[in-house]
Amino acid sequence: FVVTGSADGKILRPLALECLAHPSGVAVLDDGSAVFVAEMLTNRVLRFVQRPTGVYHMSVFHQFSGRLGPSAITCDKSGFLYVARYDFK
């Protein structure tokens, strides 16, 4: 599952609970406006965008082809997203 915290950091709320196939990594933009989740076996990266504050909307950010899919994810201070992907033939 994927969680987010309140502004004061005291309360955790689930963003995705019991609905992801195999989440394998999480990346958060520096400003906290988006959360990205690498999901193996569905071969995709999900994006949770916060608009308005406290309300998150999920979409498929990128759909890969192949068998396994993304195994790790991170982003840098400029907002570039890096995805590690493993697959075999």
mmCIF file of N, CA, C and O in Angstrom, residues 9-87:
data_model
loop_
_atom_site.group_PDB
_atom_site.id
_atom_site.type_symbol
_atom_site.label_atom_id
_atom_site.label_comp_id
_atom_site.label_asym_id
_atom_site.label_seq_id
_atom_site.Cartn_x
_atom_site.Cartn_y
_atom_site.Cartn_z
ATOM 1 N N GLY A 9 2.931 16.083 9.793
ATOM 2 C CA GLY A 9 3.656 14.819 9.874
ATOM 3 C C GLY A 9 3.176 13.859 10.939
ATOM 4 O O GLY A 9 3.836 12.878 11.246
ATOM 5 N N LYS A 10 2.014 14.089 11.512
ATOM 6 C CA LYS A 10 1.540 13.265 12.624
ATOM 7 C C LYS A 10 0.526 12.201 12.212
ATOM 8 O O LYS A 10 0.340 11.236 12.930
ATOM 9 N N ILE A 11 -0.135 12.360 11.074
ATOM 10 C CA ILE A 11 -1.182 11.419 10.677
ATOM 11 C C ILE A 11 -0.842 10.824 9.313
ATOM 12 O O ILE A 11 -0.511 11.539 8.372
ATOM 13 N N LEU A 12 -0.908 9.493 9.200
ATOM 14 C CA LEU A 12 -0.717 8.807 7.929
ATOM 15 C C LEU A 12 -2.067 8.376 7.386
ATOM 16 O O LEU A 12 -2.911 7.886 8.117
ATOM 17 N N ARG A 13 -2.250 8.592 6.069
ATOM 18 C CA ARG A 13 -3.480 8.172 5.397
ATOM 19 C C ARG A 13 -3.116 7.314 4.198
ATOM 20 O O ARG A 13 -2.179 7.631 3.475
ATOM 21 N N PRO A 14 -3.860 6.247 3.952
ATOM 22 C CA PRO A 14 -3.566 5.434 2.760
ATOM 23 C C PRO A 14 -4.010 6.131 1.477
ATOM 24 O O PRO A 14 -5.079 6.729 1.424
ATOM 25 N N LEU A 15 -3.153 6.060 0.454
ATOM 26 C CA LEU A 15 -3.531 6.534 -0.880
ATOM 27 C C LEU A 15 -4.028 5.369 -1.719
ATOM 28 O O LEU A 15 -4.934 5.508 -2.515
ATOM 29 N N ALA A 16 -3.389 4.231 -1.541
ATOM 30 C CA ALA A 16 -3.766 3.024 -2.277
ATOM 31 C C ALA A 16 -3.659 1.858 -1.303
ATOM 32 O O ALA A 16 -2.576 1.502 -0.873
ATOM 33 N N LEU A 17 -4.779 1.283 -0.954
ATOM 34 C CA LEU A 17 -4.811 0.219 0.036
ATOM 35 C C LEU A 17 -5.419 -1.033 -0.589
ATOM 36 O O LEU A 17 -6.564 -0.999 -1.062
ATOM 37 N N GLU A 18 -4.635 -2.105 -0.624
ATOM 38 C CA GLU A 18 -5.082 -3.401 -1.141
ATOM 39 C C GLU A 18 -5.581 -3.338 -2.584
ATOM 40 O O GLU A 18 -6.528 -4.027 -2.954
ATOM 41 N N CYS A 19 -4.950 -2.491 -3.412
ATOM 42 C CA CYS A 19 -5.380 -2.398 -4.810
ATOM 43 C C CYS A 19 -4.213 -2.420 -5.792
ATOM 44 O O CYS A 19 -4.437 -2.344 -6.994
ATOM 45 N N LEU A 20 -2.983 -2.536 -5.297
ATOM 46 C CA LEU A 20 -1.822 -2.571 -6.174
ATOM 47 C C LEU A 20 -1.340 -3.999 -6.344
ATOM 48 O O LEU A 20 -1.347 -4.780 -5.390
ATOM 49 N N ALA A 21 -0.902 -4.339 -7.555
ATOM 50 C CA ALA A 21 -0.447 -5.706 -7.836
ATOM 51 C C ALA A 21 0.823 -6.024 -7.043
ATOM 52 O O ALA A 21 0.811 -6.862 -6.154
ATOM 53 N N HIS A 22 1.920 -5.373 -7.360
ATOM 54 C CA HIS A 22 3.198 -5.586 -6.676
ATOM 55 C C HIS A 22 3.986 -4.280 -6.662
ATOM 56 O O HIS A 22 4.887 -4.104 -7.481
ATOM 57 N N PRO A 23 3.655 -3.352 -5.764
ATOM 58 C CA PRO A 23 4.401 -2.090 -5.724
ATOM 59 C C PRO A 23 5.852 -2.367 -5.344
ATOM 60 O O PRO A 23 6.120 -3.117 -4.407
ATOM 61 N N SER A 24 6.783 -1.803 -6.121
ATOM 62 C CA SER A 24 8.195 -2.102 -5.886
ATOM 63 C C SER A 24 9.036 -0.873 -5.599
ATOM 64 O O SER A 24 10.221 -0.984 -5.331
ATOM 65 N N GLY A 25 8.458 0.304 -5.648
ATOM 66 C CA GLY A 25 9.206 1.516 -5.350
ATOM 67 C C GLY A 25 8.291 2.718 -5.305
ATOM 68 O O GLY A 25 7.240 2.738 -5.938
ATOM 69 N N VAL A 26 8.719 3.730 -4.546
ATOM 70 C CA VAL A 26 7.945 4.964 -4.399
ATOM 71 C C VAL A 26 8.891 6.144 -4.533
ATOM 72 O O VAL A 26 9.999 6.124 -3.982
ATOM 73 N N ALA A 27 8.478 7.171 -5.272
ATOM 74 C CA ALA A 27 9.242 8.416 -5.394
ATOM 75 C C ALA A 27 8.283 9.577 -5.180
ATOM 76 O O ALA A 27 7.138 9.535 -5.635
ATOM 77 N N VAL A 28 8.758 10.608 -4.483
ATOM 78 C CA VAL A 28 7.931 11.781 -4.187
ATOM 79 C C VAL A 28 8.658 13.018 -4.698
ATOM 80 O O VAL A 28 9.850 13.192 -4.435
ATOM 81 N N LEU A 29 7.955 13.879 -5.440
ATOM 82 C CA LEU A 29 8.552 15.136 -5.874
ATOM 83 C C LEU A 29 8.899 15.977 -4.665
ATOM 84 O O LEU A 29 8.225 15.914 -3.628
ATOM 85 N N ASP A 30 9.943 16.789 -4.777
ATOM 86 C CA ASP A 30 10.409 17.608 -3.651
ATOM 87 C C ASP A 30 9.319 18.490 -3.050
ATOM 88 O O ASP A 30 9.274 18.698 -1.846
ATOM 89 N N ASP A 31 8.436 19.013 -3.906
ATOM 90 C CA ASP A 31 7.383 19.896 -3.391
ATOM 91 C C ASP A 31 6.180 19.110 -2.852
ATOM 92 O O ASP A 31 5.219 19.692 -2.361
ATOM 93 N N GLY A 32 6.222 17.759 -2.963
ATOM 94 C CA GLY A 32 5.153 16.921 -2.433
ATOM 95 C C GLY A 32 3.897 16.903 -3.276
ATOM 96 O O GLY A 32 2.888 16.336 -2.875
ATOM 97 N N SER A 33 3.939 17.487 -4.466
ATOM 98 C CA SER A 33 2.737 17.581 -5.292
ATOM 99 C C SER A 33 2.363 16.280 -5.985
ATOM 100 O O SER A 33 1.225 16.122 -6.426
ATOM 101 N N ALA A 34 3.312 15.346 -6.099
ATOM 102 C CA ALA A 34 3.017 14.075 -6.765
ATOM 103 C C ALA A 34 3.804 12.941 -6.132
ATOM 104 O O ALA A 34 4.938 13.126 -5.692
ATOM 105 N N VAL A 35 3.179 11.779 -6.104
ATOM 106 C CA VAL A 35 3.799 10.543 -5.630
ATOM 107 C C VAL A 35 3.753 9.556 -6.789
ATOM 108 O O VAL A 35 2.701 9.373 -7.412
ATOM 109 N N PHE A 36 4.897 8.930 -7.102
ATOM 110 C CA PHE A 36 4.981 7.951 -8.179
ATOM 111 C C PHE A 36 5.230 6.578 -7.579
ATOM 112 O O PHE A 36 6.033 6.439 -6.653
ATOM 113 N N VAL A 37 4.561 5.566 -8.109
ATOM 114 C CA VAL A 37 4.700 4.198 -7.618
ATOM 115 C C VAL A 37 5.037 3.287 -8.791
ATOM 116 O O VAL A 37 4.311 3.270 -9.789
ATOM 117 N N ALA A 38 6.143 2.544 -8.671
ATOM 118 C CA ALA A 38 6.495 1.530 -9.661
ATOM 119 C C ALA A 38 5.742 0.258 -9.294
ATOM 120 O O ALA A 38 5.797 -0.195 -8.147
ATOM 121 N N GLU A 39 5.043 -0.302 -10.258
ATOM 122 C CA GLU A 39 4.224 -1.485 -9.984
ATOM 123 C C GLU A 39 4.625 -2.619 -10.941
ATOM 124 O O GLU A 39 4.373 -2.561 -12.138
ATOM 125 N N MET A 40 5.284 -3.639 -10.368
ATOM 126 C CA MET A 40 5.710 -4.789 -11.169
ATOM 127 C C MET A 40 4.510 -5.658 -11.544
ATOM 128 O O MET A 40 3.462 -5.592 -10.922
ATOM 129 N N LEU A 41 4.710 -6.473 -12.562
ATOM 130 C CA LEU A 41 3.750 -7.423 -13.118
ATOM 131 C C LEU A 41 2.586 -6.752 -13.842
ATOM 132 O O LEU A 41 1.928 -7.380 -14.646
ATOM 133 N N THR A 42 2.319 -5.495 -13.563
ATOM 134 C CA THR A 42 1.374 -4.741 -14.382
ATOM 135 C C THR A 42 2.138 -3.817 -15.326
ATOM 136 O O THR A 42 1.526 -3.143 -16.150
ATOM 137 N N ASN A 43 3.472 -3.780 -15.156
ATOM 138 C CA ASN A 43 4.367 -3.022 -16.043
ATOM 139 C C ASN A 43 4.011 -1.547 -16.141
ATOM 140 O O ASN A 43 3.923 -0.990 -17.229
ATOM 141 N N ARG A 44 3.801 -0.909 -15.017
ATOM 142 C CA ARG A 44 3.399 0.497 -15.102
ATOM 143 C C ARG A 44 3.937 1.327 -13.951
ATOM 144 O O ARG A 44 4.362 0.809 -12.914
ATOM 145 N N VAL A 45 3.912 2.635 -14.169
ATOM 146 C CA VAL A 45 4.219 3.620 -13.134
ATOM 147 C C VAL A 45 2.940 4.402 -12.895
ATOM 148 O O VAL A 45 2.337 4.935 -13.834
ATOM 149 N N LEU A 46 2.509 4.453 -11.653
ATOM 150 C CA LEU A 46 1.311 5.203 -11.272
ATOM 151 C C LEU A 46 1.706 6.565 -10.727
ATOM 152 O O LEU A 46 2.768 6.715 -10.113
ATOM 153 N N ARG A 47 0.844 7.543 -10.927
ATOM 154 C CA ARG A 47 1.081 8.884 -10.383
ATOM 155 C C ARG A 47 -0.118 9.289 -9.543
ATOM 156 O O ARG A 47 -1.268 9.218 -9.985
ATOM 157 N N PHE A 48 0.158 9.723 -8.336
ATOM 158 C CA PHE A 48 -0.861 10.287 -7.441
ATOM 159 C C PHE A 48 -0.578 11.781 -7.346
ATOM 160 O O PHE A 48 0.479 12.186 -6.891
ATOM 161 N N VAL A 49 -1.537 12.596 -7.806
ATOM 162 C CA VAL A 49 -1.374 14.056 -7.808
ATOM 163 C C VAL A 49 -2.312 14.637 -6.768
ATOM 164 O O VAL A 49 -3.483 14.257 -6.687
ATOM 165 N N GLN A 50 -1.795 15.597 -6.015
ATOM 166 C CA GLN A 50 -2.577 16.220 -4.946
ATOM 167 C C GLN A 50 -3.188 17.534 -5.447
ATOM 168 O O GLN A 50 -2.491 18.523 -5.629
ATOM 169 N N ARG A 51 -4.502 17.518 -5.686
ATOM 170 C CA ARG A 51 -5.241 18.718 -6.096
ATOM 171 C C ARG A 51 -6.685 18.545 -5.710
ATOM 172 O O ARG A 51 -7.321 17.625 -6.237
ATOM 173 N N PRO A 52 -7.258 19.325 -4.887
ATOM 174 C CA PRO A 52 -6.693 20.326 -3.997
ATOM 175 C C PRO A 52 -5.930 19.667 -2.854
ATOM 176 O O PRO A 52 -5.840 18.448 -2.789
ATOM 177 N N THR A 53 -5.424 20.450 -1.961
ATOM 178 C CA THR A 53 -4.643 19.947 -0.838
ATOM 179 C C THR A 53 -5.416 18.871 -0.092
ATOM 180 O O THR A 53 -6.582 19.054 0.252
ATOM 181 N N GLY A 54 -4.750 17.728 0.109
ATOM 182 C CA GLY A 54 -5.358 16.633 0.852
ATOM 183 C C GLY A 54 -6.163 15.661 0.007
ATOM 184 O O GLY A 54 -6.614 14.639 0.495
ATOM 185 N N VAL A 55 -6.364 15.981 -1.288
ATOM 186 C CA VAL A 55 -7.123 15.108 -2.182
ATOM 187 C C VAL A 55 -6.190 14.620 -3.285
ATOM 188 O O VAL A 55 -5.600 15.422 -4.002
ATOM 189 N N TYR A 56 -6.026 13.301 -3.396
ATOM 190 C CA TYR A 56 -5.131 12.713 -4.393
ATOM 191 C C TYR A 56 -5.925 12.027 -5.495
ATOM 192 O O TYR A 56 -6.928 11.379 -5.224
ATOM 193 N N HIS A 57 -5.439 12.184 -6.730
ATOM 194 C CA HIS A 57 -6.029 11.538 -7.898
ATOM 195 C C HIS A 57 -4.962 10.648 -8.517
ATOM 196 O O HIS A 57 -3.832 11.088 -8.709
ATOM 197 N N MET A 58 -5.315 9.402 -8.831
ATOM 198 C CA MET A 58 -4.362 8.463 -9.391
ATOM 199 C C MET A 58 -4.569 8.321 -10.890
ATOM 200 O O MET A 58 -5.701 8.326 -11.373
ATOM 201 N N SER A 59 -3.454 8.193 -11.634
ATOM 202 C CA SER A 59 -3.499 7.898 -13.061
ATOM 203 C C SER A 59 -2.291 7.044 -13.422
ATOM 204 O O SER A 59 -1.315 6.987 -12.677
ATOM 205 N N VAL A 60 -2.374 6.379 -14.571
ATOM 206 C CA VAL A 60 -1.224 5.622 -15.072
ATOM 207 C C VAL A 60 -0.305 6.626 -15.759
ATOM 208 O O VAL A 60 -0.672 7.227 -16.769
ATOM 209 N N PHE A 61 0.874 6.821 -15.196
ATOM 210 C CA PHE A 61 1.839 7.777 -15.732
ATOM 211 C C PHE A 61 2.537 7.198 -16.966
ATOM 212 O O PHE A 61 2.752 7.883 -17.946
ATOM 213 N N HIS A 62 2.906 5.913 -16.903
ATOM 214 C CA HIS A 62 3.506 5.243 -18.053
ATOM 215 C C HIS A 62 3.207 3.755 -18.003
ATOM 216 O O HIS A 62 3.315 3.138 -16.946
ATOM 217 N N GLN A 63 2.845 3.212 -19.150
ATOM 218 C CA GLN A 63 2.586 1.772 -19.284
ATOM 219 C C GLN A 63 3.710 1.160 -20.116
ATOM 220 O O GLN A 63 3.917 1.543 -21.257
ATOM 221 N N PHE A 64 4.466 0.207 -19.534
ATOM 222 C CA PHE A 64 5.542 -0.483 -20.242
ATOM 223 C C PHE A 64 4.986 -1.723 -20.941
ATOM 224 O O PHE A 64 3.896 -2.189 -20.626
ATOM 225 N N SER A 65 5.765 -2.275 -21.858
ATOM 226 C CA SER A 65 5.445 -3.579 -22.426
ATOM 227 C C SER A 65 6.460 -4.569 -21.856
ATOM 228 O O SER A 65 7.461 -4.184 -21.270
ATOM 229 N N GLY A 66 6.206 -5.853 -22.001
ATOM 230 C CA GLY A 66 7.113 -6.865 -21.475
ATOM 231 C C GLY A 66 6.452 -7.684 -20.396
ATOM 232 O O GLY A 66 5.228 -7.685 -20.256
ATOM 233 N N ARG A 67 7.266 -8.348 -19.605
ATOM 234 C CA ARG A 67 6.739 -9.282 -18.608
ATOM 235 C C ARG A 67 6.719 -8.739 -17.183
ATOM 236 O O ARG A 67 5.702 -8.738 -16.530
ATOM 237 N N LEU A 68 7.868 -8.310 -16.677
ATOM 238 C CA LEU A 68 7.943 -7.974 -15.252
ATOM 239 C C LEU A 68 7.622 -6.522 -14.933
ATOM 240 O O LEU A 68 6.774 -6.242 -14.111
ATOM 241 N N GLY A 69 8.348 -5.610 -15.546
ATOM 242 C CA GLY A 69 8.069 -4.205 -15.299
ATOM 243 C C GLY A 69 9.056 -3.513 -14.404
ATOM 244 O O GLY A 69 10.125 -4.032 -14.106
ATOM 245 N N PRO A 70 8.707 -2.312 -13.929
ATOM 246 C CA PRO A 70 9.638 -1.494 -13.154
ATOM 247 C C PRO A 70 9.903 -2.084 -11.774
ATOM 248 O O PRO A 70 8.999 -2.559 -11.104
ATOM 249 N N SER A 71 11.194 -2.052 -11.375
ATOM 250 C CA SER A 71 11.572 -2.622 -10.084
ATOM 251 C C SER A 71 12.006 -1.568 -9.070
ATOM 252 O O SER A 71 12.116 -1.855 -7.886
ATOM 253 N N ALA A 72 12.282 -0.340 -9.533
ATOM 254 C CA ALA A 72 12.677 0.739 -8.618
ATOM 255 C C ALA A 72 12.382 2.072 -9.289
ATOM 256 O O ALA A 72 12.281 2.159 -10.514
ATOM 257 N N ILE A 73 12.266 3.107 -8.473
ATOM 258 C CA ILE A 73 11.944 4.430 -9.010
ATOM 259 C C ILE A 73 12.496 5.493 -8.069
ATOM 260 O O ILE A 73 12.546 5.301 -6.850
ATOM 261 N N THR A 74 12.937 6.620 -8.640
ATOM 262 C CA THR A 74 13.388 7.761 -7.848
ATOM 263 C C THR A 74 13.237 9.020 -8.694
ATOM 264 O O THR A 74 13.009 8.940 -9.897
ATOM 265 N N CYS A 75 13.336 10.177 -8.070
ATOM 266 C CA CYS A 75 13.323 11.436 -8.822
ATOM 267 C C CYS A 75 14.373 12.364 -8.220
ATOM 268 O O CYS A 75 14.727 12.248 -7.043
ATOM 269 N N ASP A 76 14.881 13.280 -9.042
ATOM 270 C CA ASP A 76 15.897 14.214 -8.560
ATOM 271 C C ASP A 76 15.259 15.553 -8.201
ATOM 272 O O ASP A 76 14.051 15.731 -8.319
ATOM 273 N N LYS A 77 16.097 16.492 -7.777
ATOM 274 C CA LYS A 77 15.591 17.792 -7.320
ATOM 275 C C LYS A 77 14.971 18.620 -8.437
ATOM 276 O O LYS A 77 14.187 19.520 -8.187
ATOM 277 N N SER A 78 15.306 18.295 -9.697
ATOM 278 C CA SER A 78 14.729 19.001 -10.847
ATOM 279 C C SER A 78 13.385 18.419 -11.271
ATOM 280 O O SER A 78 12.730 18.939 -12.163
ATOM 281 N N GLY A 79 12.992 17.307 -10.642
ATOM 282 C CA GLY A 79 11.721 16.683 -10.971
ATOM 283 C C GLY A 79 11.807 15.601 -12.025
ATOM 284 O O GLY A 79 10.787 15.081 -12.462
ATOM 285 N N PHE A 80 13.053 15.255 -12.453
ATOM 286 C CA PHE A 80 13.211 14.163 -13.415
ATOM 287 C C PHE A 80 12.984 12.832 -12.719
ATOM 288 O O PHE A 80 13.472 12.613 -11.606
ATOM 289 N N LEU A 81 12.258 11.956 -13.378
ATOM 290 C CA LEU A 81 11.910 10.650 -12.828
ATOM 291 C C LEU A 81 12.812 9.597 -13.457
ATOM 292 O O LEU A 81 13.006 9.585 -14.673
ATOM 293 N N TYR A 82 13.364 8.709 -12.639
ATOM 294 C CA TYR A 82 14.246 7.626 -13.097
ATOM 295 C C TYR A 82 13.611 6.302 -12.685
ATOM 296 O O TYR A 82 13.256 6.122 -11.525
ATOM 297 N N VAL A 83 13.479 5.401 -13.654
ATOM 298 C CA VAL A 83 12.831 4.123 -13.406
ATOM 299 C C VAL A 83 13.786 2.997 -13.790
ATOM 300 O O VAL A 83 14.325 2.976 -14.895
ATOM 301 N N ALA A 84 14.010 2.052 -12.871
ATOM 302 C CA ALA A 84 14.789 0.846 -13.159
ATOM 303 C C ALA A 84 13.805 -0.245 -13.549
ATOM 304 O O ALA A 84 12.786 -0.427 -12.889
ATOM 305 N N ARG A 85 14.139 -0.939 -14.618
ATOM 306 C CA ARG A 85 13.205 -1.943 -15.129
ATOM 307 C C ARG A 85 13.954 -3.227 -15.409
ATOM 308 O O ARG A 85 15.018 -3.214 -16.034
ATOM 309 N N TYR A 86 13.410 -4.338 -14.976
ATOM 310 C CA TYR A 86 14.009 -5.637 -15.206
ATOM 311 C C TYR A 86 13.056 -6.472 -16.073
ATOM 312 O O TYR A 86 11.841 -6.462 -15.848
ATOM 313 N N ASP A 87 13.613 -7.168 -17.042
ATOM 314 C CA ASP A 87 12.803 -8.054 -17.860
ATOM 315 C C ASP A 87 13.699 -9.124 -18.446
ATOM 316 O O ASP A 87 14.918 -8.998 -18.440
#
